[in-house]
């Protein structure tokens, strides 16, 4: 097998061939355009997950190598262009194989048999997931988060670059929309043209005036923005001598053409540069670099606060909470604290990126970057969580006001948040992150701002989001995916739940297509489904779905636990229990009597008793308590939930939760001696179906309206 460097050098020779720019234009168009008719569907995006598709790090490599000589824009003959494409794909595949094989070159065979042997902690092994890992951000997130990221730095940008960050965002937006229109026009133009003149390049080319006209932006501003992101004149990318070297094409994605226009092969690259490059511009100003660093950290914290308040409300999301011991000594600071019932979420934010040296596979640098980005954040969060758990400290907000916490917390979730795309983040966290979770404190959930944005966008209610965090952290060692968006998409479709028999579950990138589509619809206005078919569409209209909403409105600790339990139910159980509640309510309205139902949930360690009545609370409450206690005992359950609903509208009146170990009791044996097994839910549903078939046209409607069947539900 040839060395990676040998293959890279051969690829460089092809990329500087006459007319190669048209091969790049074709590959970028083939692998990134989404074609659809009417509404976009997830199936329209499947080619984006094809194993034969070139990923952006590969196309950026081609562009970077092409810049090593002056670009020849002449259109090559069709057979020459085809040869360019075939050779490029073959060499890129060979590079991938060479990189994979290099993992084992420096490993001592004797160590493979050792029980703690893990080849994925060395730099050579991590180069592959770092280079080939999926993108963790959407291009519109890069574009639209940039104004918030650099808003405080606007005076520096205006003074030194001649434009504001909002100006740059608007130019980026105009470029993306214009290129979409041009791509369609190019495809239509090629239909009637001879094959020898076919090229996708016009779809990637535009002038500053075109952008100014399209976006209604001052031409002078447009020219300054485009110039800031363009490869400097005469630049030949001399530092780019190996795959992981600095590549000017990443920092400066725009290429000036001989006729004064600009060439952009991938809008994602411009959006990413918009999000990242200004920090490096400011970093080169020694007088401003410390301010730029401070502002970047502020953005991450403020972003988290804003997104979490959209879900939990401003009163439940606190920022910059100081922790003091009894003598007044400051022990730690929580960046963001979320309180919801008897649960808390601690978020620590960091802004450290993966360095170029780490991307090259330098073991020490990879671990140093990880420590500064993730491990330090996790350690700080765990220190705060333990102080929270102990309950002996007092807390103050940034203004010095005392913060009152719940007397006891059932669960404390830990989130480590970073502000930038961190290649192979979940993979590295799996290899390097060290923590000591407890029964109360969860394993750390490591994510970037882009994942947090998608989670809070799709799981926009407190129980939905916390339930997902609870399960995601519970499967920290069982789930593998290239990035968090894949796991979130799976949850939205299937409800994240893994049986104990599964030691490891790997999710492929194409699972994220439904989430990708939903985010495009919501953020870019693409016609299509804004919510994937799954837990958010099939759950809300059921009796249990409405119950979860009621629990969120009044987050009592007893009912919050029930909400968590309900959100983990399988679809069949969810619909059956909801139908059971509907039937209890119908019976209660029809005969005016009290009705109840008990069912086991999950593996049998918990269950639910439902009472349907209008009894006064001082009567209904103790009755439900006694019933749940007895049923918990007969079923040998650790926990048992009880709810009381109104017959008229099935609204939740109140709930309770019994949570303590089961123990044999002579008293309980006597009390429950005559108590049979819980009624079968299926029997209740069969009874309901049977009753429906027997209702005559002139009989009272079983819905309880008081009308005749023929004038009510039959009509």
XYZ file of C-alpha atoms in Angstrom:
715
model
C 0.000 0.000 0.000
C 1.309 3.437 -0.963
C 1.888 6.064 1.700
C -0.676 8.774 2.292
C 1.839 11.457 1.310
C 2.662 9.767 -2.014
C -1.021 9.638 -2.931
C -1.522 13.235 -1.794
C 1.312 14.421 -4.030
C -0.168 12.597 -7.031
C -3.558 14.153 -6.313
C -1.905 17.589 -6.225
C -0.629 17.016 -9.758
C -4.122 16.269 -11.047
C -5.677 19.253 -9.256
C -3.373 21.692 -11.052
C -4.224 20.257 -14.492
C -5.726 22.535 -17.189
C -9.472 22.966 -16.720
C -9.580 20.996 -13.452
C -11.737 23.747 -11.946
C -14.664 22.343 -13.969
C -14.204 18.926 -12.350
C -14.453 20.544 -8.911
C -17.590 22.421 -9.973
C -19.173 19.164 -11.182
C -18.293 17.216 -8.016
C -19.604 19.953 -5.719
C -22.831 20.215 -7.682
C -23.331 16.443 -7.831
C -22.719 15.892 -4.134
C -24.408 18.922 -2.565
C -27.434 19.972 -4.603
C -30.781 18.650 -3.369
C -33.320 18.176 -6.147
C -37.003 18.055 -5.223
C -40.427 18.780 -6.659
C -43.177 20.440 -4.643
C -42.247 19.658 -1.045
C -38.802 18.445 -0.068
C -38.792 14.978 1.505
C -36.179 13.119 3.523
C -35.729 10.742 0.576
C -34.583 13.681 -1.570
C -31.574 14.050 0.730
C -30.419 10.436 0.788
C -27.662 10.981 -1.782
C -25.987 13.293 0.746
C -25.250 10.192 2.842
C -23.942 8.027 0.006
C -20.576 6.371 0.634
C -19.460 7.557 -2.818
C -20.192 11.217 -2.065
C -17.201 13.447 -1.425
C -17.401 15.122 1.958
C -16.496 18.764 2.411
C -13.030 18.119 3.865
C -12.249 16.212 0.667
C -13.548 18.900 -1.690
C -11.699 21.555 0.343
C -8.546 19.505 -0.170
C -9.121 19.531 -3.938
C -9.704 23.292 -3.965
C -6.637 23.909 -1.814
C -4.456 21.848 -4.156
C -5.939 23.575 -7.209
C -4.812 26.921 -5.766
C -1.163 25.827 -5.903
C -0.947 27.062 -9.477
C -2.799 29.612 -11.554
C -6.235 28.255 -12.397
C -6.868 27.400 -16.054
C -10.569 28.073 -16.791
C -10.694 26.474 -20.260
C -13.374 23.765 -20.483
C -11.645 20.379 -21.006
C -12.935 17.789 -23.466
C -15.642 15.524 -21.955
C -13.324 12.489 -21.856
C -10.602 14.537 -20.116
C -13.077 15.830 -17.552
C -14.300 12.289 -16.933
C -10.712 11.149 -16.396
C -10.130 13.958 -13.888
C -13.198 12.896 -11.928
C -12.376 9.173 -11.948
C -8.755 9.759 -10.915
C -9.784 12.178 -8.166
C -12.289 9.772 -6.631
C -9.859 6.869 -6.872
C -7.027 8.773 -5.178
C -9.258 10.128 -2.418
C -10.465 6.613 -1.676
C -6.863 5.403 -1.622
C -5.961 8.167 0.852
C -8.784 7.000 3.112
C -7.520 3.406 3.030
C -3.965 4.552 3.717
C -5.087 6.631 6.690
C -7.078 3.710 8.109
C -4.147 1.331 7.722
C -1.718 3.728 9.409
C -3.556 3.241 12.713
C -1.904 -0.133 13.241
C 1.591 0.663 12.009
C 3.044 1.847 15.320
C 1.095 -0.460 17.640
C 3.019 -3.088 19.587
C 1.347 -6.467 18.788
C 2.050 -7.615 22.343
C -0.222 -4.885 23.726
C -3.256 -5.985 21.718
C -3.938 -8.850 24.135
C -3.972 -6.537 27.160
C -7.415 -6.033 28.714
C -7.177 -2.237 28.735
C -5.839 -2.008 25.171
C -7.534 0.794 23.226
C -6.013 1.781 19.869
C -8.344 4.768 19.540
C -6.575 6.915 22.121
C -3.520 7.529 19.944
C -3.252 10.349 17.454
C -2.882 8.143 14.385
C -6.247 6.521 15.092
C -7.984 9.832 15.715
C -6.841 11.441 12.456
C -9.450 9.447 10.550
C -12.583 10.398 12.564
C -11.303 13.979 12.776
C -10.964 14.251 8.979
C -13.951 12.114 7.939
C -16.374 12.846 10.790
C -19.717 14.414 9.939
C -20.488 18.109 10.059
C -22.028 19.036 13.411
C -23.554 22.329 12.248
C -25.950 23.456 9.551
C -24.730 26.228 7.270
C -27.613 28.491 8.310
C -26.561 28.085 11.955
C -23.070 29.352 11.140
C -24.574 32.219 9.161
C -27.273 33.267 11.614
C -25.311 32.782 14.845
C -22.455 34.995 13.638
C -24.164 38.331 14.447
C -24.695 37.228 18.056
C -21.175 35.834 18.311
C -19.482 39.051 17.183
C -22.043 41.711 18.120
C -19.808 43.086 20.884
C -16.875 43.176 18.447
C -18.717 45.262 15.851
C -16.739 48.467 16.541
C -13.492 46.609 15.797
C -14.909 45.072 12.600
C -16.216 48.395 11.303
C -12.948 50.162 12.105
C -10.655 47.478 10.685
C -12.701 45.767 7.952
C -15.200 48.416 6.945
C -18.350 46.379 7.611
C -20.428 45.110 10.533
C -21.032 41.442 11.295
C -24.678 41.895 10.262
C -23.472 43.251 6.906
C -21.359 40.125 6.440
C -24.279 37.890 7.395
C -26.547 39.628 4.869
C -23.980 39.220 2.092
C -23.606 35.522 2.923
C -27.388 35.110 2.796
C -27.619 36.858 -0.578
C -24.828 34.672 -2.000
C -26.625 31.496 -0.906
C -29.946 32.508 -2.459
C -28.374 33.729 -5.700
C -26.372 30.520 -6.079
C -29.519 28.430 -5.604
C -31.172 30.264 -8.498
C -28.049 30.052 -10.639
C -27.773 26.288 -10.084
C -31.256 25.801 -11.557
C -30.473 28.086 -14.492
C -27.224 26.226 -15.258
C -28.976 22.847 -15.304
C -31.637 24.192 -17.663
C -29.045 25.823 -19.942
C -27.069 22.594 -20.334
C -30.100 20.649 -21.576
C -29.984 22.186 -25.015
C -26.230 22.768 -25.253
C -23.622 20.463 -26.876
C -21.865 18.190 -24.370
C -18.494 19.768 -25.073
C -19.696 23.045 -23.560
C -21.230 21.569 -20.417
C -19.957 23.070 -17.183
C -21.382 23.741 -13.728
C -18.941 26.583 -13.124
C -21.345 29.482 -13.953
C -23.511 28.366 -11.025
C -20.568 28.969 -8.697
C -19.558 32.360 -10.115
C -20.938 35.801 -9.267
C -19.914 39.459 -9.155
C -20.073 41.872 -6.243
C -22.647 43.929 -8.146
C -24.887 40.879 -8.607
C -24.887 40.293 -4.845
C -25.527 43.973 -4.139
C -28.489 44.020 -6.523
C -29.902 40.703 -5.322
C -29.617 41.505 -1.608
C -30.292 45.267 -1.878
C -26.978 45.947 -0.132
C -24.554 48.827 -0.626
C -22.052 47.722 -3.349
C -19.140 49.133 -1.354
C -20.072 47.003 1.657
C -20.476 43.907 -0.528
C -17.050 44.418 -2.075
C -15.402 44.741 1.349
C -17.112 41.622 2.696
C -16.266 39.486 -0.332
C -12.672 40.729 -0.341
C -12.296 39.786 3.337
C -13.193 36.164 2.591
C -11.300 35.851 -0.708
C -7.951 34.172 -1.302
C -5.360 36.987 -1.422
C -4.042 37.801 -4.895
C -0.976 35.757 -5.752
C -1.542 33.292 -2.869
C -0.433 29.769 -3.878
C -1.296 27.923 -0.644
C 2.358 27.128 -0.009
C 1.764 25.830 3.534
C -0.585 23.120 2.278
C 1.918 20.287 1.779
C 0.089 17.441 3.538
C -3.523 16.509 4.200
C -3.766 18.117 7.659
C -1.688 21.226 6.960
C -3.187 24.706 6.953
C -5.339 25.117 3.841
C -6.122 28.664 2.732
C -9.297 27.381 1.051
C -10.896 26.872 4.480
C -10.125 30.350 5.813
C -10.740 32.095 2.466
C -13.376 30.149 0.488
C -13.845 32.787 -2.247
C -11.578 32.743 -5.313
C -11.168 35.791 -7.548
C -11.539 35.051 -11.254
C -9.586 36.858 -14.014
C -12.688 38.877 -15.017
C -13.102 40.318 -11.506
C -15.833 37.979 -10.312
C -15.820 35.541 -7.393
C -15.930 31.763 -7.358
C -17.524 29.823 -4.461
C -17.919 26.053 -4.648
C -19.779 25.488 -1.392
C -21.926 27.972 0.532
C -21.235 25.959 3.695
C -17.573 26.969 3.498
C -18.435 30.673 3.348
C -20.894 30.376 6.249
C -18.328 28.522 8.364
C -15.664 31.135 7.567
C -18.121 33.867 8.547
C -18.541 32.180 11.943
C -14.854 31.476 12.556
C -12.592 33.867 10.613
C -13.398 37.154 12.422
C -11.983 35.727 15.644
C -8.651 35.095 13.918
C -8.664 38.559 12.362
C -9.089 40.055 15.826
C -6.571 37.610 17.280
C -3.908 39.086 15.011
C -4.455 42.463 16.693
C -2.333 42.183 19.842
C -4.106 45.130 21.414
C -7.521 43.474 20.996
C -6.884 39.735 21.310
C -7.710 39.479 25.031
C -10.998 41.315 24.484
C -11.864 39.008 21.589
C -11.211 35.960 23.787
C -13.439 37.302 26.545
C -16.248 38.145 24.128
C -16.192 34.650 22.624
C -16.775 33.142 26.062
C -19.637 35.554 26.734
C -21.333 34.513 23.498
C -21.372 30.820 24.463
C -22.942 31.482 27.859
C -25.491 33.964 26.532
C -26.440 31.646 23.695
C -27.102 28.805 26.154
C -29.184 31.044 28.412
C -31.278 32.299 25.498
C -31.995 28.850 24.091
C -32.757 27.241 27.453
C -35.068 30.093 28.492
C -37.112 29.468 25.361
C -37.844 26.011 26.777
C -37.913 26.434 30.569
C -38.873 30.096 30.894
C -36.712 32.996 32.164
C -37.505 32.322 35.821
C -36.050 28.798 35.673
C -32.764 29.567 33.863
C -30.103 31.400 35.872
C -26.685 32.601 34.719
C -23.381 33.032 36.569
C -24.366 31.500 39.891
C -21.664 31.704 42.578
C -21.427 28.956 45.203
C -20.287 29.880 48.720
C -19.522 27.809 51.781
C -20.971 28.782 55.145
C -17.994 31.008 56.025
C -18.446 33.043 52.864
C -15.638 31.552 50.794
C -16.465 31.365 47.083
C -16.037 27.751 45.967
C -17.190 27.649 42.343
C -19.324 29.275 39.657
C -22.064 27.727 37.550
C -22.226 29.252 34.068
C -25.894 28.320 33.546
C -28.257 26.655 36.034
C -31.683 25.303 35.063
C -34.202 24.343 37.763
C -37.342 22.362 36.958
C -39.217 20.736 39.816
C -36.874 18.320 41.559
C -34.326 18.321 38.749
C -31.442 20.627 37.903
C -29.230 21.094 34.872
C -25.719 22.526 35.185
C -24.093 23.845 32.008
C -20.458 24.878 31.741
C -19.356 26.669 28.558
C -15.973 26.653 26.815
C -14.642 28.209 23.607
C -11.470 26.204 22.908
C -11.093 24.715 19.413
C -9.238 21.691 18.071
C -5.850 22.988 16.921
C -4.161 22.287 13.601
C -1.431 20.287 15.328
C -4.059 18.035 16.921
C -5.686 17.442 13.532
C -2.309 16.186 12.307
C -2.487 13.417 14.907
C -0.204 14.786 17.611
C -1.128 12.677 20.669
C -0.141 15.247 23.261
C -1.846 18.112 21.453
C -5.084 16.144 20.981
C -5.223 15.390 24.697
C -4.253 18.937 25.648
C -6.963 20.393 23.403
C -9.509 17.967 24.846
C -8.531 18.829 28.410
C -8.923 22.561 27.822
C -12.139 22.204 25.805
C -14.011 19.373 27.506
C -12.327 17.832 30.553
C -11.876 21.113 32.427
C -15.495 22.009 31.699
C -16.675 18.616 32.951
C -14.564 18.834 36.115
C -15.962 22.283 36.905
C -19.528 21.125 36.300
C -19.070 18.066 38.523
C -17.625 20.149 41.327
C -20.671 22.411 41.162
C -23.045 19.430 40.955
C -21.554 17.809 44.053
C -21.858 21.045 46.020
C -25.454 21.270 44.841
C -26.067 17.672 45.901
C -24.558 18.159 49.361
C -26.934 21.014 50.118
C -24.640 22.730 52.642
C -23.688 25.756 50.506
C -25.555 28.900 49.587
C -25.883 30.439 46.138
C -25.931 33.964 44.700
C -26.556 35.319 41.224
C -24.334 37.821 39.404
C -26.074 40.719 41.167
C -25.399 39.216 44.585
C -28.988 38.131 45.210
C -29.575 34.869 47.070
C -30.798 31.971 44.928
C -33.234 29.540 46.531
C -32.860 25.915 45.459
C -35.224 22.956 45.937
C -34.742 21.199 49.274
C -33.782 17.971 47.534
C -32.853 17.235 43.942
C -33.621 13.861 42.435
C -31.360 14.346 39.419
C -28.641 16.773 38.386
C -27.700 16.774 34.700
C -24.307 17.987 33.513
C -23.794 19.612 30.097
C -20.407 20.624 28.686
C -21.006 23.141 25.899
C -18.502 24.364 23.314
C -18.980 27.213 20.856
C -17.380 25.732 17.728
C -17.455 22.603 15.622
C -15.094 20.131 17.289
C -14.314 17.249 14.899
C -15.168 13.772 16.220
C -16.406 15.316 19.468
C -18.512 12.388 20.708
C -15.816 9.905 19.658
C -13.113 11.791 21.547
C -15.348 12.187 24.600
C -15.854 8.437 24.608
C -12.087 7.831 24.613
C -10.783 10.567 26.906
C -13.457 11.969 29.211
C -13.073 10.992 32.862
C -15.899 11.542 35.342
C -17.508 10.025 38.431
C -21.281 9.927 38.014
C -23.496 9.201 41.024
C -27.106 8.106 41.465
C -27.998 11.795 41.486
C -25.428 13.301 39.096
C -25.613 12.150 35.477
C -22.702 11.385 33.161
C -21.714 14.548 31.256
C -23.503 15.395 28.022
C -20.887 16.932 25.721
C -22.244 19.034 22.853
C -21.713 22.160 20.790
C -24.000 25.168 20.446
C -25.364 23.772 17.178
C -26.664 20.599 18.833
C -28.151 22.616 21.706
C -29.917 24.818 19.169
C -31.443 21.825 17.365
C -32.476 20.159 20.633
C -34.215 23.236 22.001
C -35.828 23.867 18.608
C -37.333 20.389 18.297
C -37.835 19.497 21.975
C -39.345 22.809 22.978
C -41.075 21.692 26.183
C -39.284 21.132 29.523
C -40.255 17.483 29.959
C -39.452 16.566 26.373
C -35.988 18.126 26.571
C -35.116 16.849 30.050
C -36.412 13.382 29.221
C -34.119 13.287 26.193
C -31.125 14.512 28.216
C -31.919 11.884 30.852
C -31.916 9.029 28.353
C -29.016 10.338 26.275
C -26.775 10.515 29.344
C -28.036 7.116 30.458
C -26.784 5.560 27.206
C -23.430 7.327 27.175
C -21.518 4.049 26.695
C -24.060 2.331 24.442
C -24.597 4.821 21.630
C -22.193 5.707 18.837
C -22.797 8.247 16.080
C -20.635 10.715 14.200
C -22.466 13.646 15.837
C -25.353 14.431 18.161
C -27.769 15.452 15.397
C -28.023 11.817 14.289
C -29.024 10.651 17.771
C -31.543 13.472 18.147
C -33.124 12.604 14.804
C -33.411 8.956 15.845
C -35.144 10.028 19.050
C -37.635 12.204 17.189
C -38.544 9.292 14.930
C -38.348 6.292 17.258
C -38.201 7.535 20.888
C -34.707 6.853 22.233
C -34.935 3.637 24.214
C -32.418 0.781 24.314
C -32.999 -2.648 25.824
C -30.530 -3.854 28.433
C -29.492 -6.670 26.088
C -27.908 -4.130 23.717
C -24.261 -3.498 24.588
C -23.633 -1.137 21.680
C -25.791 0.625 19.100
C -24.248 2.456 16.133
C -26.359 4.961 14.217
C -25.529 5.808 10.613
C -25.517 9.407 9.420
C -28.523 8.995 7.103
C -30.801 8.759 10.152
C -30.407 12.523 10.532
C -32.200 13.222 7.217
C -35.581 13.801 8.900
C -34.087 16.285 11.358
C -32.065 17.957 8.585
C -35.260 18.453 6.598
C -37.208 19.797 9.576
C -34.487 22.328 10.368
C -34.330 23.454 6.716
C -38.095 23.945 6.700
C -38.069 25.899 9.962
C -34.995 28.048 9.346
C -34.772 28.401 5.556
C -38.440 28.299 4.575
C -38.052 25.206 2.387
C -41.470 23.584 1.701
C -41.719 20.319 3.639
C -42.457 18.776 7.033
C -41.413 21.030 9.901
C -41.750 18.153 12.362
C -40.658 14.563 11.621
C -43.312 11.875 11.972
C -42.679 10.411 15.404
C -42.934 11.315 19.061
C -43.906 14.944 18.461
C -46.700 14.193 15.996
C -48.191 10.965 17.350
C -48.072 11.739 21.062
C -49.555 15.190 21.638
C -53.164 14.414 20.652
C -53.512 11.443 23.042
C -54.808 11.498 26.621
C -51.290 10.839 27.916
C -49.891 13.568 25.679
C -52.310 16.062 27.194
C -51.368 14.773 30.637
C -47.694 15.537 29.961
C -48.648 19.095 28.968
C -50.573 19.466 32.222
C -47.578 18.207 34.208
C -45.316 20.769 32.524
C -47.729 23.559 33.435
C -47.425 22.627 37.137
C -44.040 20.903 37.598
C -44.696 19.137 40.888
C -41.938 16.593 41.737
C -44.447 13.725 42.020
C -45.896 14.294 38.567
C -42.583 15.193 36.894
C -41.415 11.629 37.524
C -44.648 10.402 35.952
C -44.010 12.626 32.941
C -40.586 11.053 32.511
C -42.104 7.572 32.733
C -44.807 8.391 30.173
C -42.291 9.756 27.679
C -40.379 6.463 27.707
C -43.408 4.352 26.794
C -43.511 2.466 23.536
C -46.009 3.633 20.946
C -48.430 0.710 21.382
C -48.517 1.076 25.173
C -48.964 4.828 24.872
C -51.975 4.507 22.584
C -53.510 1.660 24.584
C -53.260 3.481 27.922
C -54.615 6.666 26.327
C -57.523 4.715 24.882
C -58.088 3.201 28.332
C -58.336 6.682 29.869
C -60.766 7.706 27.128
C -62.937 4.689 27.937
C -62.884 5.363 31.700
C -64.039 8.923 31.035
C -66.854 7.769 28.755
C -68.055 5.302 31.362
C -67.883 7.956 34.076
C -69.913 10.449 32.059
C -72.444 7.798 31.055
C -73.144 6.287 34.495
C -71.884 8.959 36.906
C -69.800 6.408 38.788
C -66.098 6.294 39.642
C -63.875 4.141 37.434
C -60.242 3.126 37.677
C -57.514 1.293 35.820
C -54.062 -0.004 36.838
C -51.307 -0.975 34.400
C -47.668 -1.974 34.676
C -45.155 0.180 32.840
C -41.846 -0.825 31.322
C -40.100 -3.853 32.823
C -42.503 -4.180 35.758
C -40.578 -2.115 38.296
C -43.183 0.626 38.050
C -46.844 1.084 37.224
C -49.736 3.510 36.974
C -53.171 3.662 38.596
C -55.730 5.993 37.035
C -58.819 7.163 38.927
C -61.558 8.910 36.992
C -63.932 10.871 39.225
C -65.157 14.256 40.458
C -64.878 13.466 44.165
C -63.611 16.214 46.478
C -59.822 16.260 46.821
C -59.972 15.234 50.480
C -61.832 12.107 49.395
C -60.194 11.386 46.039
C -56.628 11.947 47.309
C -56.559 9.361 50.135
C -58.491 6.873 47.992
C -55.887 7.081 45.229
C -53.059 6.883 47.782
C -54.480 3.678 49.326
C -55.086 2.082 45.939
C -51.573 2.878 44.653
C -49.954 1.614 47.863
C -51.849 -1.655 47.619
C -51.204 -2.105 43.913
C -47.493 -1.291 44.315
C -47.312 -3.982 46.999
C -49.095 -6.691 44.999
C -46.899 -6.009 41.978
C -43.619 -5.930 43.989
C -42.795 -2.613 42.305
C -40.139 -0.062 43.254
C -42.293 2.878 42.178
C -45.973 3.410 41.474
C -47.712 6.449 40.032
C -51.266 7.555 40.583
C -53.321 10.161 38.730
C -56.863 11.383 39.037
C -58.595 12.725 35.925
C -61.924 14.454 35.414
C -64.514 12.407 33.489
C -65.826 15.402 31.536
C -62.579 16.388 29.800
C -59.956 13.853 31.026
C -57.957 16.739 32.508
C -55.367 15.885 35.157
C -56.660 16.838 38.625
C -53.669 15.713 40.701
C -51.050 12.993 40.882
C -48.800 11.159 43.296
C -45.669 9.026 43.203
C -44.711 6.246 45.624
C -40.995 5.504 45.417
C -39.426 3.142 47.956
C -38.049 -0.433 47.947
C -40.565 -3.264 48.160
C -40.583 -5.167 51.445
C -42.775 -8.026 52.612
C -45.360 -6.946 55.192
C -47.887 -9.079 57.083
C -50.167 -6.059 57.331
C -50.050 -5.446 53.580
C -50.534 -9.154 52.872
C -53.755 -9.043 54.874
C -54.941 -5.804 53.253
C -54.341 -7.054 49.717
C -55.381 -10.683 50.218
C -58.623 -10.289 48.292
C -57.100 -7.996 45.695
C -56.877 -9.598 42.265
C -54.411 -8.866 39.499
C -54.760 -5.531 37.695
C -57.458 -5.521 35.065
C -56.175 -6.186 31.575
C -56.054 -3.044 29.490
C -56.844 -5.073 26.388
C -60.006 -6.375 28.059
C -61.177 -2.826 28.756
C -60.544 -1.851 25.147
C -62.370 -4.952 23.872
C -65.290 -4.088 26.136
C -65.349 -0.592 24.688
C -65.318 -1.920 21.143
C -68.059 -4.405 21.992
C -70.164 -1.668 23.565
C -69.818 0.442 20.464
C -71.190 -2.338 18.272
C -74.296 -2.739 20.477
C -75.377 0.919 20.603
C -78.676 1.408 18.824
C -79.521 4.478 16.759
C -82.002 5.724 19.352
C -79.897 4.725 22.388
C -78.078 7.335 24.502
C -74.725 8.138 22.949
C -71.892 6.398 24.873
C -69.857 9.620 24.819
C -72.106 10.909 27.632
C -73.519 13.930 25.817
C -77.118 13.005 26.714
C -78.130 13.024 23.049
C -79.315 10.056 21.053
C -76.550 8.111 19.311
C -77.981 8.933 15.854
C -77.857 12.676 16.577
C -74.420 12.659 18.173
C -71.365 10.511 17.401
C -73.149 8.495 14.696
C -73.807 11.717 12.789
